[in-house]
């Protein structure tokens, strides 16, 4: 009997240690989402030539997630995954919307903002939207009370100081809610303006719950930085830009502390996809990962991710469990006790992993689609399997303006390739032949997902796909 009591007390103590502390009833949520930032472009992830003291401190105060993925390797699709909890191909969003598109995020999809509105949350997005620029699809139609920023990527205009014109669109509009208040010829103050809006929003809503989505347009090229950070890094303009983003993170977290909100606020920092690699000194770095933006290889979708929530989440902890941004919405739903969307979503809550209650992720596998619903890769535990496919390497070679390499190299996987990411993070050693049982397991998982969400390579239409929003134009 005595031994039983000792065992019972020990198990009770162990359970108490692994359970999360009591959560605030209505915690605030801040998501800071950069554009095209490389895996290595944060100090604690190995940055070279510049420092990120505020992000490094955030990691010391919280969680460093080493295996966190964007939902897709390009802008609109990745943002759709984050805000809806769906694989982008499920909701018909592939790649990036162009200006004046007739499509956008369908109004029937639930965003994180719409998830939290019934709970009395104030909601705001400052920065880049890129989920439809028609009035019908603007953030104010998708659950956000406030919007300040640009409707699509910052290179979708007639100017490009690093390369010259890329797109033949009109001037870049700057929005306040649903009104264009300016057209930009210079983006140097945008990071600062977004930060100032964010700080002001926090102060105005300190007495009620809020969701703040800070979607920085940088470091997507063309690069811009304010005079306060120009020339501050050894890495050139790119390093200067990251240092200003780091300052922005510091301002937001400082405000939360000054207003007594830090222990009631979950802060998430991540990026929408990997970096451009064909802009020379203006490019980010995905090292030690392979490739970058626009590919399903690790450099295209594995993102530098940090999460902090003082007194609630562990401090200074590194987590290697695979995760994806589609899991953010259901995680927020759990911690705020919000009702999940009625429509099928793909994400699952990560809360037990974040708190340390479990080391196992909520999914059997993560599926990597790119280019019109084409399933190109699968992450299963420590394994990454690729199916035969072509991809455009962004490691440009020669011939660009002002010495910037812009040529692309077209590469392909001729057959099945398998990498053990626990031993080969750079994906250099194909071990498919040595692990036929792993290949068979992953292919079975992939076949199940193809049956539900489709695959352009097999010409199969998924049964559960949904269409993006569409509007009629005269």
CSV table of C-alpha atoms in Angstrom, one decimal:
chain,number,residue,atom,x,y,z
A,1,UNK,CA,0.0,0.0,0.0
A,2,UNK,CA,2.8,2.4,0.9
A,3,UNK,CA,4.6,1.7,-2.4
A,4,UNK,CA,1.3,2.4,-4.2
A,5,UNK,CA,0.9,5.8,-2.4
A,6,UNK,CA,4.5,6.7,-3.3
A,7,UNK,CA,3.9,5.8,-7.0
A,8,UNK,CA,0.6,7.8,-7.0
A,9,UNK,CA,2.2,10.9,-5.5
A,10,UNK,CA,5.1,10.7,-8.0
A,11,UNK,CA,2.8,10.3,-11.0
A,12,UNK,CA,0.6,13.2,-9.7
A,13,UNK,CA,3.7,15.4,-9.4
A,14,UNK,CA,4.9,14.5,-12.9
A,15,UNK,CA,1.5,15.2,-14.4
A,16,UNK,CA,1.5,18.6,-12.6
A,17,UNK,CA,4.9,19.4,-14.0
A,18,UNK,CA,3.9,18.7,-17.6
A,19,UNK,CA,0.5,20.4,-17.6
A,20,UNK,CA,0.3,24.0,-18.8
A,21,UNK,CA,-0.4,26.7,-16.3
A,22,UNK,CA,-3.9,28.1,-16.1
A,23,UNK,CA,-4.4,30.3,-19.1
A,24,UNK,CA,-5.8,33.8,-19.1
A,25,UNK,CA,-9.4,33.9,-20.1
A,26,UNK,CA,-8.9,36.1,-23.1
A,27,UNK,CA,-5.2,36.2,-24.0
A,28,UNK,CA,-4.0,38.6,-26.7
A,29,UNK,CA,-2.4,37.3,-29.8
A,30,UNK,CA,0.3,38.9,-31.9
A,31,UNK,CA,1.6,37.3,-35.1
A,32,UNK,CA,4.7,39.0,-36.7
A,33,UNK,CA,5.0,37.6,-40.3
A,34,UNK,CA,7.9,38.7,-42.5
A,35,UNK,CA,8.2,38.3,-46.2
A,36,UNK,CA,10.9,36.1,-47.8
A,37,UNK,CA,13.1,35.9,-44.7
A,38,UNK,CA,15.7,33.1,-44.8
A,39,UNK,CA,16.1,30.4,-42.2
A,40,UNK,CA,19.5,31.7,-41.2
A,41,UNK,CA,18.4,35.3,-41.0
A,42,UNK,CA,17.9,35.5,-37.3
A,43,UNK,CA,20.8,35.6,-34.8
A,44,UNK,CA,19.8,32.4,-32.9
A,45,UNK,CA,19.4,30.6,-36.3
A,46,UNK,CA,23.0,31.5,-37.3
A,47,UNK,CA,22.8,35.0,-38.9
A,48,UNK,CA,26.0,36.4,-40.3
A,49,UNK,CA,26.9,40.1,-40.7
A,50,UNK,CA,24.1,41.5,-38.6
A,51,UNK,CA,22.6,41.1,-35.2
A,52,UNK,CA,19.0,40.5,-34.0
A,53,UNK,CA,19.1,41.1,-30.2
A,54,UNK,CA,15.4,41.5,-29.8
A,55,UNK,CA,14.5,38.3,-31.6
A,56,UNK,CA,17.4,36.5,-29.7
A,57,UNK,CA,15.9,37.7,-26.4
A,58,UNK,CA,12.5,36.6,-27.5
A,59,UNK,CA,13.9,33.1,-28.1
A,60,UNK,CA,15.6,33.2,-24.7
A,61,UNK,CA,12.2,34.1,-23.2
A,62,UNK,CA,10.3,31.4,-25.1
A,63,UNK,CA,10.5,28.8,-27.8
A,64,UNK,CA,12.8,28.4,-30.8
A,65,UNK,CA,11.1,26.1,-33.3
A,66,UNK,CA,13.7,24.6,-35.7
A,67,UNK,CA,11.3,22.6,-37.9
A,68,UNK,CA,8.5,25.0,-38.6
A,69,UNK,CA,7.1,25.2,-42.1
A,70,UNK,CA,5.2,27.7,-44.2
A,71,UNK,CA,2.2,26.2,-45.9
A,72,UNK,CA,3.6,26.9,-49.3
A,73,UNK,CA,6.8,28.5,-50.8
A,74,UNK,CA,5.1,31.7,-52.1
A,75,UNK,CA,3.2,34.7,-50.7
A,76,UNK,CA,-0.5,34.4,-51.1
A,77,UNK,CA,-0.7,30.7,-50.6
A,78,UNK,CA,1.4,30.8,-47.4
A,79,UNK,CA,-0.7,33.6,-46.0
A,80,UNK,CA,-3.9,31.7,-46.8
A,81,UNK,CA,-2.6,28.7,-44.9
A,82,UNK,CA,-1.7,30.8,-41.9
A,83,UNK,CA,-5.0,32.7,-41.6
A,84,UNK,CA,-7.4,29.8,-42.4
A,85,UNK,CA,-5.7,26.7,-41.1
A,86,UNK,CA,-6.0,25.0,-44.5
A,87,UNK,CA,-3.6,23.7,-47.0
A,88,UNK,CA,-3.7,26.5,-49.7
A,89,UNK,CA,-4.7,24.0,-52.4
A,90,UNK,CA,-7.7,23.0,-50.3
A,91,UNK,CA,-9.1,26.5,-50.8
A,92,UNK,CA,-7.9,26.9,-54.3
A,93,UNK,CA,-5.0,29.3,-53.7
A,94,UNK,CA,-1.8,28.5,-55.6
A,95,UNK,CA,1.1,30.9,-55.8
A,96,UNK,CA,0.6,34.7,-55.6
A,97,UNK,CA,-2.3,36.9,-56.7
A,98,UNK,CA,-1.5,39.6,-59.2
A,99,UNK,CA,-2.9,43.1,-58.9
A,100,UNK,CA,-6.4,43.6,-60.2
A,101,UNK,CA,-7.1,39.9,-59.8
A,102,UNK,CA,-10.7,38.7,-59.9
A,103,UNK,CA,-9.9,36.2,-57.1
A,104,UNK,CA,-9.1,36.3,-53.5
A,105,UNK,CA,-9.6,34.5,-50.2
A,106,UNK,CA,-13.2,33.3,-50.3
A,107,UNK,CA,-15.4,35.2,-47.8
A,108,UNK,CA,-16.8,31.8,-46.6
A,109,UNK,CA,-13.4,30.8,-45.2
A,110,UNK,CA,-12.8,31.7,-41.6
A,111,UNK,CA,-9.7,33.7,-40.8
A,112,UNK,CA,-8.0,33.9,-37.4
A,113,UNK,CA,-9.6,37.4,-37.0
A,114,UNK,CA,-13.0,36.0,-37.7
A,115,UNK,CA,-12.4,33.2,-35.3
A,116,UNK,CA,-11.7,35.7,-32.5
A,117,UNK,CA,-14.4,38.3,-33.2
A,118,UNK,CA,-17.2,36.5,-31.4
A,119,UNK,CA,-15.0,36.5,-28.3
A,120,UNK,CA,-14.9,40.3,-28.3
A,121,UNK,CA,-11.4,40.7,-29.8
A,122,UNK,CA,-10.3,43.9,-31.5
A,123,UNK,CA,-8.4,42.9,-34.7
A,124,UNK,CA,-5.9,44.7,-36.9
A,125,UNK,CA,-3.5,44.0,-39.8
A,126,UNK,CA,-0.7,46.3,-40.5
A,127,UNK,CA,1.5,45.5,-43.5
A,128,UNK,CA,1.0,43.2,-46.5
A,129,UNK,CA,-2.3,41.5,-47.2
A,130,UNK,CA,-2.0,39.7,-50.6
A,131,UNK,CA,-5.2,37.7,-50.4
A,132,UNK,CA,-7.2,39.7,-53.0
A,133,UNK,CA,-7.0,43.5,-53.7
A,134,UNK,CA,-10.6,44.0,-54.9
A,135,UNK,CA,-12.8,45.8,-52.3
A,136,UNK,CA,-14.7,42.5,-51.7
A,137,UNK,CA,-11.5,40.7,-50.5
A,138,UNK,CA,-9.8,43.4,-48.4
A,139,UNK,CA,-9.0,42.6,-44.7
A,140,UNK,CA,-11.9,44.6,-43.4
A,141,UNK,CA,-14.2,42.1,-45.2
A,142,UNK,CA,-12.3,39.2,-43.5
A,143,UNK,CA,-12.6,40.0,-39.8
A,144,UNK,CA,-10.1,42.8,-39.3
A,145,UNK,CA,-11.3,46.0,-37.8
A,146,UNK,CA,-8.3,48.0,-39.0
A,147,UNK,CA,-6.0,47.7,-42.0
A,148,UNK,CA,-3.0,49.8,-42.9
A,149,UNK,CA,-0.6,48.6,-45.6
A,150,UNK,CA,-0.2,47.4,-49.1
A,151,UNK,CA,-2.5,44.9,-50.9
A,152,UNK,CA,0.1,42.7,-52.5
A,153,UNK,CA,3.9,42.3,-52.9
A,154,UNK,CA,6.1,45.4,-52.8
A,155,UNK,CA,7.6,44.7,-56.2
A,156,UNK,CA,4.3,44.8,-58.0
A,157,UNK,CA,4.8,48.3,-59.2
A,158,UNK,CA,6.8,50.1,-61.9
A,159,UNK,CA,9.9,50.7,-59.8
A,160,UNK,CA,12.6,48.3,-58.6
A,161,UNK,CA,15.8,50.0,-57.4
A,162,UNK,CA,17.7,46.8,-57.2
A,163,UNK,CA,16.8,45.4,-60.6
A,164,UNK,CA,14.7,47.9,-62.6
A,165,UNK,CA,11.1,47.3,-63.6
A,166,UNK,CA,9.8,43.7,-63.0
A,167,UNK,CA,6.1,44.2,-63.4
A,168,UNK,CA,4.2,46.6,-65.6
A,169,UNK,CA,1.5,47.5,-63.1
A,170,UNK,CA,0.5,50.9,-61.8
A,171,UNK,CA,1.7,52.7,-58.6
A,172,UNK,CA,1.8,50.7,-55.4
A,173,UNK,CA,-1.3,51.7,-53.3
A,174,UNK,CA,-1.1,52.3,-49.6
A,175,UNK,CA,-4.4,51.5,-47.8
A,176,UNK,CA,-6.1,52.8,-44.7
A,177,UNK,CA,-8.9,50.3,-44.2
A,178,UNK,CA,-10.8,50.4,-47.5
A,179,UNK,CA,-9.4,53.7,-48.9
A,180,UNK,CA,-6.2,54.3,-50.8
A,181,UNK,CA,-4.5,57.1,-48.9
A,182,UNK,CA,-1.3,57.3,-51.0
A,183,UNK,CA,0.7,55.7,-53.8
A,184,UNK,CA,4.2,54.8,-52.9
A,185,UNK,CA,7.3,55.9,-54.7
A,186,UNK,CA,9.6,55.1,-51.7
A,187,UNK,CA,9.0,52.4,-49.1
A,188,UNK,CA,11.8,53.5,-46.7
A,189,UNK,CA,9.4,54.4,-43.9
A,190,UNK,CA,7.0,51.5,-44.2
A,191,UNK,CA,8.5,49.3,-41.6
A,192,UNK,CA,8.6,52.2,-39.1
A,193,UNK,CA,5.0,53.1,-39.9
A,194,UNK,CA,3.8,49.6,-39.4
A,195,UNK,CA,5.6,49.4,-36.1
A,196,UNK,CA,4.1,52.7,-34.9
A,197,UNK,CA,0.6,51.6,-35.9
A,198,UNK,CA,1.1,48.3,-34.0
A,199,UNK,CA,2.3,50.1,-30.8
A,200,UNK,CA,-0.6,52.5,-31.0
A,201,UNK,CA,-3.1,49.6,-31.5
A,202,UNK,CA,-1.7,47.8,-28.4
A,203,UNK,CA,-2.0,50.9,-26.3
A,204,UNK,CA,-5.6,51.7,-27.4
A,205,UNK,CA,-6.7,48.1,-26.7
A,206,UNK,CA,-4.9,47.4,-23.5
A,207,UNK,CA,-8.2,47.0,-21.6
A,208,UNK,CA,-9.7,44.5,-24.0
A,209,UNK,CA,-8.5,41.4,-25.9
A,210,UNK,CA,-6.9,41.9,-29.3
A,211,UNK,CA,-5.4,40.1,-32.2
A,212,UNK,CA,-2.6,42.0,-34.0
A,213,UNK,CA,-1.3,40.7,-37.3
A,214,UNK,CA,2.0,42.5,-38.3
A,215,UNK,CA,2.7,41.4,-41.8
A,216,UNK,CA,6.0,43.2,-42.8
A,217,UNK,CA,6.5,43.6,-46.6
A,218,UNK,CA,10.3,43.3,-46.0
A,219,UNK,CA,12.7,41.7,-46.7
A,220,UNK,CA,11.0,40.9,-50.0
A,221,UNK,CA,12.9,42.8,-52.7
A,222,UNK,CA,13.0,45.6,-53.5
A,223,UNK,CA,14.7,46.3,-50.1
A,224,UNK,CA,14.0,49.5,-48.2
A,225,UNK,CA,15.1,50.7,-44.8
A,226,UNK,CA,14.8,53.9,-42.9
A,227,UNK,CA,17.8,56.3,-42.4
A,228,UNK,CA,18.1,55.1,-38.8
A,229,UNK,CA,19.2,51.7,-39.9
A,230,UNK,CA,20.9,52.4,-43.2
A,231,UNK,CA,24.5,51.2,-43.2
A,232,UNK,CA,24.2,49.6,-39.7
A,233,UNK,CA,25.1,46.1,-40.6
A,234,UNK,CA,28.1,44.4,-42.1
A,235,UNK,CA,25.8,42.5,-44.5
A,236,UNK,CA,24.8,45.5,-46.5
A,237,UNK,CA,21.2,46.6,-47.2
A,238,UNK,CA,19.7,43.2,-46.5
A,239,UNK,CA,21.2,43.1,-43.0
A,240,UNK,CA,20.1,46.7,-42.4
A,241,UNK,CA,16.5,45.6,-43.3
A,242,UNK,CA,16.6,42.7,-40.9
A,243,UNK,CA,18.0,44.8,-38.1
A,244,UNK,CA,15.0,47.2,-38.5
A,245,UNK,CA,12.5,44.3,-38.4
A,246,UNK,CA,14.3,43.2,-35.2
A,247,UNK,CA,13.9,46.7,-33.8
A,248,UNK,CA,10.2,46.5,-34.7
A,249,UNK,CA,9.8,43.2,-32.7
A,250,UNK,CA,11.6,44.9,-29.8
A,251,UNK,CA,9.2,47.9,-29.9
A,252,UNK,CA,6.1,45.6,-29.9
A,253,UNK,CA,7.4,43.5,-27.0
A,254,UNK,CA,8.5,46.6,-25.1
A,255,UNK,CA,5.0,48.1,-25.4
A,256,UNK,CA,3.4,44.8,-24.2
A,257,UNK,CA,5.7,44.9,-21.1
A,258,UNK,CA,5.1,48.6,-20.4
A,259,UNK,CA,1.4,48.2,-20.6
A,260,UNK,CA,1.4,45.2,-18.3
A,261,UNK,CA,0.2,42.9,-21.1
A,262,UNK,CA,3.2,40.6,-21.7
A,263,UNK,CA,2.0,37.7,-19.5
A,264,UNK,CA,-1.4,37.9,-21.2
A,265,UNK,CA,-0.1,37.9,-24.8
A,266,UNK,CA,1.1,35.1,-27.1
A,267,UNK,CA,3.6,36.5,-29.6
A,268,UNK,CA,4.6,34.5,-32.7
A,269,UNK,CA,7.4,35.4,-35.1
A,270,UNK,CA,7.8,33.6,-38.4
A,271,UNK,CA,8.1,34.2,-42.2
A,272,UNK,CA,5.9,33.4,-45.2
A,273,UNK,CA,8.5,31.4,-47.2
A,274,UNK,CA,12.2,31.1,-47.8
A,275,UNK,CA,14.4,33.8,-49.4
A,276,UNK,CA,15.1,34.8,-52.9
A,277,UNK,CA,18.5,33.6,-53.8
A,278,UNK,CA,19.1,35.4,-57.0
A,279,UNK,CA,19.7,38.9,-55.9
A,280,UNK,CA,23.3,38.7,-54.8
A,281,UNK,CA,23.9,40.9,-51.7
A,282,UNK,CA,20.2,41.7,-51.5
A,283,UNK,CA,19.3,38.1,-50.9
A,284,UNK,CA,18.6,36.3,-47.6
A,285,UNK,CA,20.2,33.0,-46.6
A,286,UNK,CA,18.5,29.7,-46.0
A,287,UNK,CA,21.7,27.9,-45.0
A,288,UNK,CA,22.2,25.2,-44.1
A,289,UNK,CA,19.0,24.3,-45.9
A,290,UNK,CA,18.8,23.5,-49.6
A,291,UNK,CA,17.4,26.0,-52.1
A,292,UNK,CA,15.0,28.8,-51.3
A,293,UNK,CA,11.7,30.5,-52.2
A,294,UNK,CA,9.5,28.9,-54.8
A,295,UNK,CA,10.6,25.3,-54.1
A,296,UNK,CA,9.3,22.7,-51.7
A,297,UNK,CA,12.9,21.9,-50.6
A,298,UNK,CA,13.7,22.8,-47.0
A,299,UNK,CA,15.1,26.2,-47.9
A,300,UNK,CA,11.8,27.1,-49.5
A,301,UNK,CA,9.4,26.4,-46.6
A,302,UNK,CA,11.3,25.8,-43.3
A,303,UNK,CA,11.1,29.2,-41.5
A,304,UNK,CA,12.9,30.8,-38.5
A,305,UNK,CA,10.2,30.7,-35.9
A,306,UNK,CA,10.1,32.0,-32.3
A,307,UNK,CA,7.2,32.0,-29.9
A,308,UNK,CA,7.0,33.7,-26.5
A,309,UNK,CA,4.4,33.9,-23.7
A,310,UNK,CA,6.0,34.7,-20.3
A,311,UNK,CA,4.7,32.7,-17.4
A,312,UNK,CA,2.8,30.3,-19.7
A,313,UNK,CA,5.3,28.8,-22.1
A,314,UNK,CA,8.7,27.4,-21.2
A,315,UNK,CA,11.7,29.8,-21.5
A,316,UNK,CA,14.8,29.2,-23.6
A,317,UNK,CA,13.5,25.9,-25.1
A,318,UNK,CA,14.3,24.5,-28.5
A,319,UNK,CA,11.7,22.3,-30.1
A,320,UNK,CA,12.5,20.1,-33.2
A,321,UNK,CA,9.0,18.6,-33.7
A,322,UNK,CA,7.7,19.3,-37.2
A,323,UNK,CA,5.0,22.0,-37.4
A,324,UNK,CA,3.3,24.1,-40.0
A,325,UNK,CA,1.6,27.5,-40.1
A,326,UNK,CA,-1.7,25.8,-40.8
A,327,UNK,CA,-1.6,24.7,-37.2
A,328,UNK,CA,-1.6,28.3,-35.8
A,329,UNK,CA,-5.4,28.8,-36.1
A,330,UNK,CA,-6.5,25.7,-34.3
A,331,UNK,CA,-3.9,26.4,-31.6
A,332,UNK,CA,-5.3,29.8,-31.1
A,333,UNK,CA,-8.8,28.3,-31.1
A,334,UNK,CA,-7.8,26.0,-28.2
A,335,UNK,CA,-6.1,28.6,-26.0
A,336,UNK,CA,-9.0,31.1,-26.5
A,337,UNK,CA,-11.7,28.4,-26.4
A,338,UNK,CA,-13.0,29.6,-29.7
A,339,UNK,CA,-15.2,27.6,-32.1
A,340,UNK,CA,-13.3,26.1,-35.0
A,341,UNK,CA,-14.6,26.7,-38.6
A,342,UNK,CA,-17.5,24.5,-39.7
A,343,UNK,CA,-15.7,23.9,-43.0
A,344,UNK,CA,-12.9,21.2,-43.0
A,345,UNK,CA,-9.5,22.6,-42.1
A,346,UNK,CA,-6.1,20.8,-42.1
A,347,UNK,CA,-4.3,22.3,-39.1
A,348,UNK,CA,-4.3,20.8,-35.6
A,349,UNK,CA,-3.5,22.4,-32.3
A,350,UNK,CA,0.2,22.5,-31.3
A,351,UNK,CA,-0.5,23.5,-27.7
A,352,UNK,CA,0.7,20.2,-26.1
A,353,UNK,CA,3.9,20.4,-28.0
A,354,UNK,CA,4.5,24.1,-27.1
A,355,UNK,CA,3.9,23.5,-23.4
A,356,UNK,CA,6.1,20.3,-23.3
A,357,UNK,CA,3.2,18.0,-22.6
A,358,UNK,CA,4.1,16.0,-25.7
A,359,UNK,CA,7.0,15.7,-28.1
A,360,UNK,CA,4.9,14.2,-30.8
A,361,UNK,CA,3.3,16.5,-33.4
A,362,UNK,CA,-0.4,16.3,-34.1
A,363,UNK,CA,0.0,15.1,-37.7
A,364,UNK,CA,1.1,11.9,-39.3
A,365,UNK,CA,2.8,13.9,-42.0
A,366,UNK,CA,3.0,17.3,-43.7
A,367,UNK,CA,2.3,17.6,-47.4
A,368,UNK,CA,4.1,20.0,-49.7
A,369,UNK,CA,2.3,21.3,-52.7
A,370,UNK,CA,3.4,23.8,-55.3
A,371,UNK,CA,2.3,24.9,-58.7
A,372,UNK,CA,-1.4,24.1,-59.2
A,373,UNK,CA,-1.9,21.5,-56.6
A,374,UNK,CA,1.1,19.3,-57.5
A,375,UNK,CA,2.2,17.2,-54.6
A,376,UNK,CA,6.0,17.3,-54.6
A,377,UNK,CA,7.1,16.4,-51.1
A,378,UNK,CA,6.1,14.9,-47.8
A,379,UNK,CA,7.6,15.4,-44.3
A,380,UNK,CA,7.1,12.3,-42.1
A,381,UNK,CA,8.8,12.3,-38.8
A,382,UNK,CA,12.5,12.9,-39.5
A,383,UNK,CA,12.1,11.9,-43.2
A,384,UNK,CA,11.4,14.1,-46.3
A,385,UNK,CA,10.4,12.3,-49.5
A,386,UNK,CA,10.2,14.0,-52.9
A,387,UNK,CA,8.3,12.8,-55.9
A,388,UNK,CA,9.6,13.3,-59.5
A,389,UNK,CA,9.1,17.0,-60.4
A,390,UNK,CA,10.8,19.9,-62.0
A,391,UNK,CA,11.7,23.1,-60.1
A,392,UNK,CA,13.2,26.4,-60.8
A,393,UNK,CA,16.3,27.0,-58.7
A,394,UNK,CA,16.6,30.6,-57.5
A,395,UNK,CA,20.4,30.4,-57.3
A,396,UNK,CA,20.8,32.8,-60.2
A,397,UNK,CA,24.1,32.8,-62.0
A,398,UNK,CA,25.1,35.8,-64.1
A,399,UNK,CA,24.0,38.6,-66.3
A,400,UNK,CA,21.8,40.8,-64.1
A,401,UNK,CA,21.7,44.6,-63.9
A,402,UNK,CA,24.4,46.1,-61.7
A,403,UNK,CA,26.0,42.7,-61.3
A,404,UNK,CA,22.9,41.1,-59.8
A,405,UNK,CA,22.5,37.5,-61.0
A,406,UNK,CA,19.0,36.9,-62.3
A,407,UNK,CA,19.2,33.8,-64.5
A,408,UNK,CA,17.5,30.7,-63.3
A,409,UNK,CA,18.6,27.1,-63.4
A,410,UNK,CA,15.9,24.5,-64.1
A,411,UNK,CA,16.4,21.4,-62.1
A,412,UNK,CA,14.5,18.2,-61.5
A,413,UNK,CA,14.0,15.1,-59.4
A,414,UNK,CA,14.1,12.3,-61.8
A,415,UNK,CA,12.7,9.7,-59.4
A,416,UNK,CA,11.8,9.3,-55.7
A,417,UNK,CA,14.3,10.9,-53.3
A,418,UNK,CA,14.4,10.4,-49.5
A,419,UNK,CA,16.4,12.4,-47.0
A,420,UNK,CA,16.9,11.8,-43.3
A,421,UNK,CA,16.7,15.4,-42.0
A,422,UNK,CA,17.9,14.5,-38.5
A,423,UNK,CA,21.3,13.6,-40.1
A,424,UNK,CA,21.2,15.5,-43.4
A,425,UNK,CA,19.5,18.9,-42.9
A,426,UNK,CA,21.0,20.1,-46.2
A,427,UNK,CA,19.4,17.2,-48.2
A,428,UNK,CA,22.6,16.0,-49.9
A,429,UNK,CA,22.3,12.3,-49.4
A,430,UNK,CA,19.4,10.4,-51.0
A,431,UNK,CA,18.8,7.3,-48.9
A,432,UNK,CA,15.6,6.0,-50.7
A,433,UNK,CA,17.2,2.7,-51.7
A,434,UNK,CA,18.3,1.9,-48.2
A,435,UNK,CA,14.9,2.5,-46.6
A,436,UNK,CA,12.2,1.0,-48.8
A,437,UNK,CA,9.9,0.6,-45.9
A,438,UNK,CA,9.9,4.3,-45.2
A,439,UNK,CA,9.3,5.1,-48.8
A,440,UNK,CA,6.4,2.7,-48.9
A,441,UNK,CA,4.9,4.2,-45.7
A,442,UNK,CA,5.2,7.8,-47.0
A,443,UNK,CA,3.8,6.9,-50.4
A,444,UNK,CA,0.7,5.4,-48.8
A,445,UNK,CA,0.2,8.6,-46.8
A,446,UNK,CA,0.6,10.6,-50.0
A,447,UNK,CA,-1.8,8.5,-51.9
A,448,UNK,CA,-4.5,9.1,-49.2
A,449,UNK,CA,-3.9,12.9,-49.4
A,450,UNK,CA,-4.0,12.8,-53.2
A,451,UNK,CA,-7.4,11.1,-53.0
A,452,UNK,CA,-8.7,14.0,-50.9
A,453,UNK,CA,-6.9,17.1,-52.2
A,454,UNK,CA,-5.8,16.0,-55.7
A,455,UNK,CA,-2.5,16.1,-57.5
A,456,UNK,CA,-1.8,17.8,-60.9
A,457,UNK,CA,0.8,15.2,-61.7
A,458,UNK,CA,-1.7,12.4,-61.6
A,459,UNK,CA,-4.5,14.5,-63.1
A,460,UNK,CA,-6.6,13.6,-60.1
A,461,UNK,CA,-9.2,16.1,-58.8
A,462,UNK,CA,-9.4,16.2,-55.0
A,463,UNK,CA,-12.8,15.5,-53.5
A,464,UNK,CA,-12.4,18.2,-50.8
A,465,UNK,CA,-11.0,21.1,-52.7
A,466,UNK,CA,-12.7,24.5,-52.4
A,467,UNK,CA,-12.6,27.4,-54.9
A,468,UNK,CA,-11.1,30.8,-54.1
A,469,UNK,CA,-13.4,33.8,-54.1
A,470,UNK,CA,-14.3,35.3,-57.4
A,471,UNK,CA,-15.9,38.6,-58.3
A,472,UNK,CA,-17.5,39.9,-61.5
A,473,UNK,CA,-16.0,43.0,-63.1
A,474,UNK,CA,-17.7,45.2,-65.7
